[in-house]
PDB file of C-alpha atoms in Angstrom:
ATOM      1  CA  UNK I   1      11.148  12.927 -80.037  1.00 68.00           C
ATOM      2  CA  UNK I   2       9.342  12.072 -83.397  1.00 86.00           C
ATOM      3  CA  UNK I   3      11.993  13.656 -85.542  1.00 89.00           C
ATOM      4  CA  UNK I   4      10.016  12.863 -88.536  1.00 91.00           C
ATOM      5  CA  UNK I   5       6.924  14.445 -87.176  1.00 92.00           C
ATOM      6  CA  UNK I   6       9.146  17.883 -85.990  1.00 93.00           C
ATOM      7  CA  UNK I   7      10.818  18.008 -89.659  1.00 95.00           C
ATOM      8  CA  UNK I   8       6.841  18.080 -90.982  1.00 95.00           C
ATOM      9  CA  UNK I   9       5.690  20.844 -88.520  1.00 94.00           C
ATOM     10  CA  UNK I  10       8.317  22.797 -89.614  1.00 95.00           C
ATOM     11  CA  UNK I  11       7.236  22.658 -93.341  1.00 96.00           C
ATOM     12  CA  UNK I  12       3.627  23.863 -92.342  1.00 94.00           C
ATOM     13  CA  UNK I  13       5.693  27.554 -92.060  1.00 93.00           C
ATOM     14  CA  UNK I  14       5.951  27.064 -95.560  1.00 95.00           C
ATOM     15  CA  UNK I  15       1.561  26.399 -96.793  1.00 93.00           C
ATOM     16  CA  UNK I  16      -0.338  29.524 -97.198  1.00 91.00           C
ATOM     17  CA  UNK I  17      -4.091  29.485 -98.326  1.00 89.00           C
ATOM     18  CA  UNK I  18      -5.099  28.835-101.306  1.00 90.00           C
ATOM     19  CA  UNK I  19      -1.749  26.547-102.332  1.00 93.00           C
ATOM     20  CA  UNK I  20      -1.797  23.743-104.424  1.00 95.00           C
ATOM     21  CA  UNK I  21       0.473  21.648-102.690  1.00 96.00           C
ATOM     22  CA  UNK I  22       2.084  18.350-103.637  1.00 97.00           C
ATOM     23  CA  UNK I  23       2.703  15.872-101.493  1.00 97.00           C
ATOM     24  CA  UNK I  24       5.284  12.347-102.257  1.00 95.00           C
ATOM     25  CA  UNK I  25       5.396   9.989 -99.965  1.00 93.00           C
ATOM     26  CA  UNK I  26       6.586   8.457 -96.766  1.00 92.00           C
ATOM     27  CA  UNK I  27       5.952   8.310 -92.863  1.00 93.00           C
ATOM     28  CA  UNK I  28       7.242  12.388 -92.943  1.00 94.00           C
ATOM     29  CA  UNK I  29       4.564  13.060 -95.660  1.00 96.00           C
ATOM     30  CA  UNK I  30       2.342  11.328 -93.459  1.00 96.00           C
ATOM     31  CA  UNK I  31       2.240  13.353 -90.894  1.00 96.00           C
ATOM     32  CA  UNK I  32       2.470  16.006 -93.292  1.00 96.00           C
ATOM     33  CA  UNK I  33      -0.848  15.204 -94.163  1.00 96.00           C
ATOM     34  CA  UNK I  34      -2.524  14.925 -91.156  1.00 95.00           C
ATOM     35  CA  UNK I  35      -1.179  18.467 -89.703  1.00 94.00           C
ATOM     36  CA  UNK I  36      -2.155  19.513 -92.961  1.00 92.00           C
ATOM     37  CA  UNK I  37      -5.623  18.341 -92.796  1.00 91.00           C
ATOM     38  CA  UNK I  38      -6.168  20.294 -88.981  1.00 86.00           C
ATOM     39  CA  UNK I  39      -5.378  23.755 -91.104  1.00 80.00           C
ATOM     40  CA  UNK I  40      -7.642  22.695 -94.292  1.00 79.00           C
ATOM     41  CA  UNK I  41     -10.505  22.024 -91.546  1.00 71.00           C
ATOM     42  CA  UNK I  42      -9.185  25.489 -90.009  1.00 70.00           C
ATOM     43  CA  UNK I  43     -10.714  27.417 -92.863  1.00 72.00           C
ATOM     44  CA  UNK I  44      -7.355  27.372 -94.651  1.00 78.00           C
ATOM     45  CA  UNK I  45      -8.798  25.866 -98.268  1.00 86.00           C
ATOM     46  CA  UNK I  46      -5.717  23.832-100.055  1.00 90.00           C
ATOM     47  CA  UNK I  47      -5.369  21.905-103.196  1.00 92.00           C
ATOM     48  CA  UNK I  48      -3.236  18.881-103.258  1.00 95.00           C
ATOM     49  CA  UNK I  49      -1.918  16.551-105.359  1.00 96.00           C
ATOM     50  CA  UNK I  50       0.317  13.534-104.938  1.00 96.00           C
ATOM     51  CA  UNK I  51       3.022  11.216-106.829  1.00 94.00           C
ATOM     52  CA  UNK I  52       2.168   8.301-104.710  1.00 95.00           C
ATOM     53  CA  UNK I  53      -0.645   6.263-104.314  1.00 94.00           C
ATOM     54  CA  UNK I  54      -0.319   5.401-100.659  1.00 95.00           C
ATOM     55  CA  UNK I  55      -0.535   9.181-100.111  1.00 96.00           C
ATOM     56  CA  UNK I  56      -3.437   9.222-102.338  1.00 96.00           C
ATOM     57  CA  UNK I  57      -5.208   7.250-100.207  1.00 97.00           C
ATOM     58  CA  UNK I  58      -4.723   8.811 -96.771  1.00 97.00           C
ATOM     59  CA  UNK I  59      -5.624  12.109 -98.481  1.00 96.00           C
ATOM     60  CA  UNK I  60      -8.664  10.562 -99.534  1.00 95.00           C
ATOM     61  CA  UNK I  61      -9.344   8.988 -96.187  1.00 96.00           C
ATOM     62  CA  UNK I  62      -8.424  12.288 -94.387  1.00 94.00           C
ATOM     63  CA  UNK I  63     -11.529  13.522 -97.023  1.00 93.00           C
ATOM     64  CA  UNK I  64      -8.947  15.879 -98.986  1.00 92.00           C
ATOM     65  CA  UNK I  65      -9.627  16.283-102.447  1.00 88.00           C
ATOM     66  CA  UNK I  66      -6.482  14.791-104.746  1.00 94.00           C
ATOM     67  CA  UNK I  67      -6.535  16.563-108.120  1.00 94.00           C
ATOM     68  CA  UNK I  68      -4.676  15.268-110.884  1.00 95.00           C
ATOM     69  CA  UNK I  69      -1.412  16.982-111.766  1.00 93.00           C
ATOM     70  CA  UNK I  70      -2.943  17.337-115.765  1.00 94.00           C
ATOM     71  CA  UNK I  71      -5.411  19.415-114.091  1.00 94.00           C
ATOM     72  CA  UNK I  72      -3.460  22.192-112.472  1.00 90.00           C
ATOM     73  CA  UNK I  73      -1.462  24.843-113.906  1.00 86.00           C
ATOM     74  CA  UNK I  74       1.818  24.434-111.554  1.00 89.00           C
ATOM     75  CA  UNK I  75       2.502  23.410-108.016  1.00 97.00           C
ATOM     76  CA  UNK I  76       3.648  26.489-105.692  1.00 97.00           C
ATOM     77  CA  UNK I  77       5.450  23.315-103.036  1.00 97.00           C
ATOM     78  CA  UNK I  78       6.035  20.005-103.840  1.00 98.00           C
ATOM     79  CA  UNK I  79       7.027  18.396-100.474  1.00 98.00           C
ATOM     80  CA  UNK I  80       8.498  14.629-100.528  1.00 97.00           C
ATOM     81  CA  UNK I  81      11.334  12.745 -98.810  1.00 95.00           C
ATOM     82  CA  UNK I  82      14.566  11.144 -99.832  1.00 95.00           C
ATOM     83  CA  UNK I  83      16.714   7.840 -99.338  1.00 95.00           C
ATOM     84  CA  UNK I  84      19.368  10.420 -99.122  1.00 96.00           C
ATOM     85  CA  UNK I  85      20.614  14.207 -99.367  1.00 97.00           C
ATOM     86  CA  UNK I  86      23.896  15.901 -99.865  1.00 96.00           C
ATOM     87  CA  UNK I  87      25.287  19.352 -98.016  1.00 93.00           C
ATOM     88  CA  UNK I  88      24.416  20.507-102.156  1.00 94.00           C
ATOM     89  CA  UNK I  89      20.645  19.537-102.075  1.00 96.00           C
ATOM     90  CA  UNK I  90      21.184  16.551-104.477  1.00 97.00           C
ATOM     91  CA  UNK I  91      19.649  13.690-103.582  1.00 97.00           C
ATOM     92  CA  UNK I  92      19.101  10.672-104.103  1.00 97.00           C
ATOM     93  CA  UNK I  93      15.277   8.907-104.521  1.00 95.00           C
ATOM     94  CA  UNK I  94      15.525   5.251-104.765  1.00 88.00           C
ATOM     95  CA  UNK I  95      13.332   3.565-102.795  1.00 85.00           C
ATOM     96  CA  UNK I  96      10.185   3.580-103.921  1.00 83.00           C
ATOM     97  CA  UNK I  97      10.394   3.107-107.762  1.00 89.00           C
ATOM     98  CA  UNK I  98       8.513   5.897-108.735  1.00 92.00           C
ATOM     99  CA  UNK I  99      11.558   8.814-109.333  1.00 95.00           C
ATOM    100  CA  UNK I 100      10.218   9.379-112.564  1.00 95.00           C
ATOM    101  CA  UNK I 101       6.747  10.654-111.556  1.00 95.00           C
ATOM    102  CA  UNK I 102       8.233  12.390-108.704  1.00 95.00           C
ATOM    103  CA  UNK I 103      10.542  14.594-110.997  1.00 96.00           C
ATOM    104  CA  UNK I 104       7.599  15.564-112.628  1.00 95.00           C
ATOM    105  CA  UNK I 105       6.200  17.130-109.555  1.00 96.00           C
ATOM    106  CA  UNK I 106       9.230  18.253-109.188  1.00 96.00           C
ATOM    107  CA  UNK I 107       9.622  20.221-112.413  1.00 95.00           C
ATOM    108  CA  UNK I 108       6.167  21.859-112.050  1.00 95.00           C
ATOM    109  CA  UNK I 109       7.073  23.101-108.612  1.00 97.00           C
ATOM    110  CA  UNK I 110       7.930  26.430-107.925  1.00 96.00           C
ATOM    111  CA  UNK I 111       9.448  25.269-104.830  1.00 97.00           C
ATOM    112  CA  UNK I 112      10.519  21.101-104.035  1.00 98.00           C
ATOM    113  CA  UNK I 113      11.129  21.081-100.038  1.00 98.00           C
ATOM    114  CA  UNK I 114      13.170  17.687 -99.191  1.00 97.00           C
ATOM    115  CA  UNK I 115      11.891  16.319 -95.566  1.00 97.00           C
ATOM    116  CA  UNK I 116      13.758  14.266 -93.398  1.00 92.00           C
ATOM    117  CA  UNK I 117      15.728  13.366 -89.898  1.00 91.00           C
ATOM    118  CA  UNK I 118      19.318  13.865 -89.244  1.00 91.00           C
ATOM    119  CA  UNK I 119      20.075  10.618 -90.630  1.00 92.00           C
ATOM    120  CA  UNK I 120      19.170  11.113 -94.522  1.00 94.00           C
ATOM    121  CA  UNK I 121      21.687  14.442 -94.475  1.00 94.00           C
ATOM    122  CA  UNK I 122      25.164  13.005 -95.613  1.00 95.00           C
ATOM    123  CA  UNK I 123      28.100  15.111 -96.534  1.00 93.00           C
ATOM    124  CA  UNK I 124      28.531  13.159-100.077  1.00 93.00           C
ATOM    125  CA  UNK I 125      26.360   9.936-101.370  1.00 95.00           C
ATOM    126  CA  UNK I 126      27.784   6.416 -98.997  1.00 93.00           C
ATOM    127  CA  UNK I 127      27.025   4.200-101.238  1.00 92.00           C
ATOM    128  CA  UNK I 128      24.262   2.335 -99.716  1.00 95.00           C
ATOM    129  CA  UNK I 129      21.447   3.777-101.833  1.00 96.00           C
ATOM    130  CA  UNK I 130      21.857   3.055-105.366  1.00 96.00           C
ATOM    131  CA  UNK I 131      20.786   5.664-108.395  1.00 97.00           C
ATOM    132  CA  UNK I 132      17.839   3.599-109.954  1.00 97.00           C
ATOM    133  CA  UNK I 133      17.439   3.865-113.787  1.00 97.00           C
ATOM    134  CA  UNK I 134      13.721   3.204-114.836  1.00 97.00           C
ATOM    135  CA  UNK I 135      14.121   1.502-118.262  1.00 98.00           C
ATOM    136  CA  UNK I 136      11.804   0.174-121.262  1.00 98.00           C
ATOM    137  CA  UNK I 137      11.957  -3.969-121.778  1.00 97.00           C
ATOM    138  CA  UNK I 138      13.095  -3.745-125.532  1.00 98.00           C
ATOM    139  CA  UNK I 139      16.110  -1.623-124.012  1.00 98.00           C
ATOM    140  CA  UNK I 140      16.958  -3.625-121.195  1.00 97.00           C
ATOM    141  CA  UNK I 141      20.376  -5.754-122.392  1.00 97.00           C
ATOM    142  CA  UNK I 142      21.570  -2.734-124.224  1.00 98.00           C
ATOM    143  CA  UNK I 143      21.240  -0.542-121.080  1.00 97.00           C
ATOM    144  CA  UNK I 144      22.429  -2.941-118.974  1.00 97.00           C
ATOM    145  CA  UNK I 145      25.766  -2.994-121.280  1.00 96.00           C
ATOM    146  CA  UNK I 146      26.108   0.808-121.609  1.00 96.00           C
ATOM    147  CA  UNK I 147      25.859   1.096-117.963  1.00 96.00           C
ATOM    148  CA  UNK I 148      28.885  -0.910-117.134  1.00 94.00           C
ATOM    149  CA  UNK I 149      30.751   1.184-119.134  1.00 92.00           C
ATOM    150  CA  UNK I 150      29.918   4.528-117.531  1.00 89.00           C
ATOM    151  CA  UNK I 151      32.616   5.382-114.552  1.00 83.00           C
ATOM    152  CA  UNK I 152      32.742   1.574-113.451  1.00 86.00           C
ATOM    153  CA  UNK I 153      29.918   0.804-111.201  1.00 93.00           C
ATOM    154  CA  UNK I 154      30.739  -1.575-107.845  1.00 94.00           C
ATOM    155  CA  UNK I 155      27.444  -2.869-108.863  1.00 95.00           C
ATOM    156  CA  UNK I 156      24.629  -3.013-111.234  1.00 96.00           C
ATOM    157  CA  UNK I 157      21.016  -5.158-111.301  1.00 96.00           C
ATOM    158  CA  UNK I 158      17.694  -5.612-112.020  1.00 96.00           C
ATOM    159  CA  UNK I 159      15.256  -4.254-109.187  1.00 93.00           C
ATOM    160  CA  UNK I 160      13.603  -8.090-108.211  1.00 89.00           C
ATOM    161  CA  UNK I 161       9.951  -8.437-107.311  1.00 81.00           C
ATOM    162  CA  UNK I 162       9.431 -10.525-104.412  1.00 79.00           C
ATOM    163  CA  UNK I 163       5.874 -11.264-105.033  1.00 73.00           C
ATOM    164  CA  UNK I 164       6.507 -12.960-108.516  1.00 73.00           C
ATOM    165  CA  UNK I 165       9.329 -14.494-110.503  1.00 73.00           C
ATOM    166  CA  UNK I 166      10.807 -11.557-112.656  1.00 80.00           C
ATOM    167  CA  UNK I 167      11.908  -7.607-112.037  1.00 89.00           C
ATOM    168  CA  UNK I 168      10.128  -5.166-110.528  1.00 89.00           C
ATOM    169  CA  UNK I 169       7.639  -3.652-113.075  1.00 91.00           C
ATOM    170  CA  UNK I 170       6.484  -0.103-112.519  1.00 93.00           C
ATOM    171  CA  UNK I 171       3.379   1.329-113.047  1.00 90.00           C
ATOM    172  CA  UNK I 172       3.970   2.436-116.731  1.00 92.00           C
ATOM    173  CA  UNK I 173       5.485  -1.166-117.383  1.00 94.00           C
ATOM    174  CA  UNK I 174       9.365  -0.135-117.130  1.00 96.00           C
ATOM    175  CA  UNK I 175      11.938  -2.108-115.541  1.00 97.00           C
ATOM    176  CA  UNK I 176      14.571  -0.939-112.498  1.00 97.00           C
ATOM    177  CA  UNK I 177      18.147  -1.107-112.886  1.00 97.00           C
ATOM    178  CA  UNK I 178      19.812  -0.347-109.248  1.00 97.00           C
ATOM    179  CA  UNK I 179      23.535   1.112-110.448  1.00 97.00           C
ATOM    180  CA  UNK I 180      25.915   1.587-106.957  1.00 97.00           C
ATOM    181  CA  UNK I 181      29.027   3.290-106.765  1.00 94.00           C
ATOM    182  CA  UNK I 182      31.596   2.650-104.210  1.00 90.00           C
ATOM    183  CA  UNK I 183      33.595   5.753-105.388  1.00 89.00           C
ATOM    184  CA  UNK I 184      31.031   8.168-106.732  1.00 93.00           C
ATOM    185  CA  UNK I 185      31.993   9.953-109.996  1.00 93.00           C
ATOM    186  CA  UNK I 186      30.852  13.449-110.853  1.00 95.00           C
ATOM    187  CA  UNK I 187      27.428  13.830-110.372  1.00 96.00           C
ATOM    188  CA  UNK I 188      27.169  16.533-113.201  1.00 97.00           C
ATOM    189  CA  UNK I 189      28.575  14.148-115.635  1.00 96.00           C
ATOM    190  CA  UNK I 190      27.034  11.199-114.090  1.00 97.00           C
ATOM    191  CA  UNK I 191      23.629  12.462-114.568  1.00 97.00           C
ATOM    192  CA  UNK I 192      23.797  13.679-118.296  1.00 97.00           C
ATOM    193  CA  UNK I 193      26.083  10.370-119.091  1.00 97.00           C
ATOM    194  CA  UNK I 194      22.609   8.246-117.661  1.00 97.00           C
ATOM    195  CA  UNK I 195      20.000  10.257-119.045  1.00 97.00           C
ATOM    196  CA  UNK I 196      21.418  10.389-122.111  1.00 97.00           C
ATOM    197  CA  UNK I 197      21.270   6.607-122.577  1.00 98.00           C
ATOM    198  CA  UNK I 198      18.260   5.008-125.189  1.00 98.00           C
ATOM    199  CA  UNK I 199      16.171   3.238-123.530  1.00 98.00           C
ATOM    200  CA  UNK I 200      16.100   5.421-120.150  1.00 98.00           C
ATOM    201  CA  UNK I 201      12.925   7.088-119.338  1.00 97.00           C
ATOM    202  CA  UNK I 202      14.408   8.753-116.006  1.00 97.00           C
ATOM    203  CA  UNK I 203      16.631   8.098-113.117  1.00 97.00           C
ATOM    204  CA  UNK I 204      16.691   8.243-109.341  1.00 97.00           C
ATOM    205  CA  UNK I 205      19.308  11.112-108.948  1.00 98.00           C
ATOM    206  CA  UNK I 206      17.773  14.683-108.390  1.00 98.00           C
ATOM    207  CA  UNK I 207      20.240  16.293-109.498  1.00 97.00           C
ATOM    208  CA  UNK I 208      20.267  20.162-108.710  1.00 95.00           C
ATOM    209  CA  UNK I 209      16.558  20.139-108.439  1.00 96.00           C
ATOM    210  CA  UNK I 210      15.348  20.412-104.558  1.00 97.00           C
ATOM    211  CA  UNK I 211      15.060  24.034-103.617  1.00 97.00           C
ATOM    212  CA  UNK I 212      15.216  23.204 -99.416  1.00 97.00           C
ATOM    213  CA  UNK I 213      15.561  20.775 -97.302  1.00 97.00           C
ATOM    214  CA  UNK I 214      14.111  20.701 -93.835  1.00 97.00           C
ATOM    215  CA  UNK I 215      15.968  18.528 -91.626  1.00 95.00           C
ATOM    216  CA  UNK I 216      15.068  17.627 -88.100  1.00 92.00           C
ATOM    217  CA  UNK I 217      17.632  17.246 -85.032  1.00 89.00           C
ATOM    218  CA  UNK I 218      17.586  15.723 -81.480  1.00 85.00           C
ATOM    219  CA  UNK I 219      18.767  19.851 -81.419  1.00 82.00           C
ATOM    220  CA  UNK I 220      15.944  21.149 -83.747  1.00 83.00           C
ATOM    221  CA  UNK I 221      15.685  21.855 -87.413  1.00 88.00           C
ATOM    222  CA  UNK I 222      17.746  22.653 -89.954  1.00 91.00           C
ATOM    223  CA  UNK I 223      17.280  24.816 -92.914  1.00 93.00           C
ATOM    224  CA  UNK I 224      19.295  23.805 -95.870  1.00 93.00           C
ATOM    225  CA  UNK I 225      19.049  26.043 -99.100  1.00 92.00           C
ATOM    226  CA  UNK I 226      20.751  25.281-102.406  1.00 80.00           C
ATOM    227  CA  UNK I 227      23.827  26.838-103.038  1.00 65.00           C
ATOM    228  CA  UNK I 228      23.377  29.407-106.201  1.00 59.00           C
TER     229      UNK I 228
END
């Protein structure tokens, strides 16, 4: 069973015509997509716009228009994966280096769905999956510094390309500081203590901001909804 595939079907209960719907990325948004385009092409007309390029271009090759989130008023779902989620609906979205654009789709959504398989639902953070800091160059050293001061980090570093000889740099030019914890601190605190920092233009935490998660078991899926 394509548990990544079932978790997607599920959020099609969710699209009703005439949404604008945004879309992250991932194998799960993937097939997302592609259910997605069978209702479009069922006379179910759908706006959609995306955070991440690869989805960009399947949309485009699927022959779904991708409007730019400047052009649209608000997003009624925003629909993306995670590295991983807790039993509280924070989560954590490190992988892919683009957390800051995602937040913003996340903001302007009246509802942010998490999809995923059994395994991204965790009971509190392991420790695996770092929180990733996107950061200016000019602030680098001082973050760097600052960081090792908040609640002791096991571990911080610079996010390394392996196509060139330097850091990761993102699309607005930003470097990626990967901070794990072996004992995480308070996320509350956590979160404000990072943000808070010059030089920070966002970080890979979502911190009380999904809505729902839809996670898919050997069993079926599972409906998570964010405590009030």
């Amino acid at each position: 069973m394509d548990l990544k595939k079932a978790a997607a079907e599920e959020a099609l209960k969710y699209i009703k015509a005439g949404m604008t719907i945004g879309l992250g990325a991932g194998s799960t948004i993937a097939h997302l997509a592609r259910l997605l385009k069978e209702k479009y092409e069922a006379d179910m007309p759908l706006h959609f716009c995306t955070s991440s390029f690869s989805t960009a271009s399947l949309l485009k090759e699927l022959q779904l228009e991708v409007i730019s989130i400047n052009d649209v008023e608000s997003i009624d779902i925003y629909f993306d994966g995670c590295d991983e989620v807790d039993l509280n609906l924070n989560a954590l979205k490190s992988g892919g280096g683009i957390h800051t654009v995602e937040k913003l789709y996340a903001r302007q959504a009246k509802v942010f769905i998490i999809l995923g398989d059994q395994q991204k639902l965790v009971q509190k953070f392991t420790g695996k999956i770092p929180i990733v800091a996107e950061v200016i160059p000019a602030a680098s050293s001082y973050v760097f510094k600052e960081v090792k001061k908040i609640s002791s980090p096991q571990k911080i570093e610079w996010q390394m390309s392996n196509k060139s000889d330097g850091p990761v740099i993102t699309a607005s030019g930003n470097y990626l500081l990967e901070i794990y914890f072996d004992s995480w601190p308070d996320l509350a605190t956590l979160n404000s203590q990072l943000k808070m920092l010059t030089g920070v233009i966002e970080i890979s935490l979502f911190y009380k901001l999904v809505h729902k998660a839809i996670i898919a078991t050997s069993a079926g899926s599972t409906i998570i909804e964010r405590p009030l």
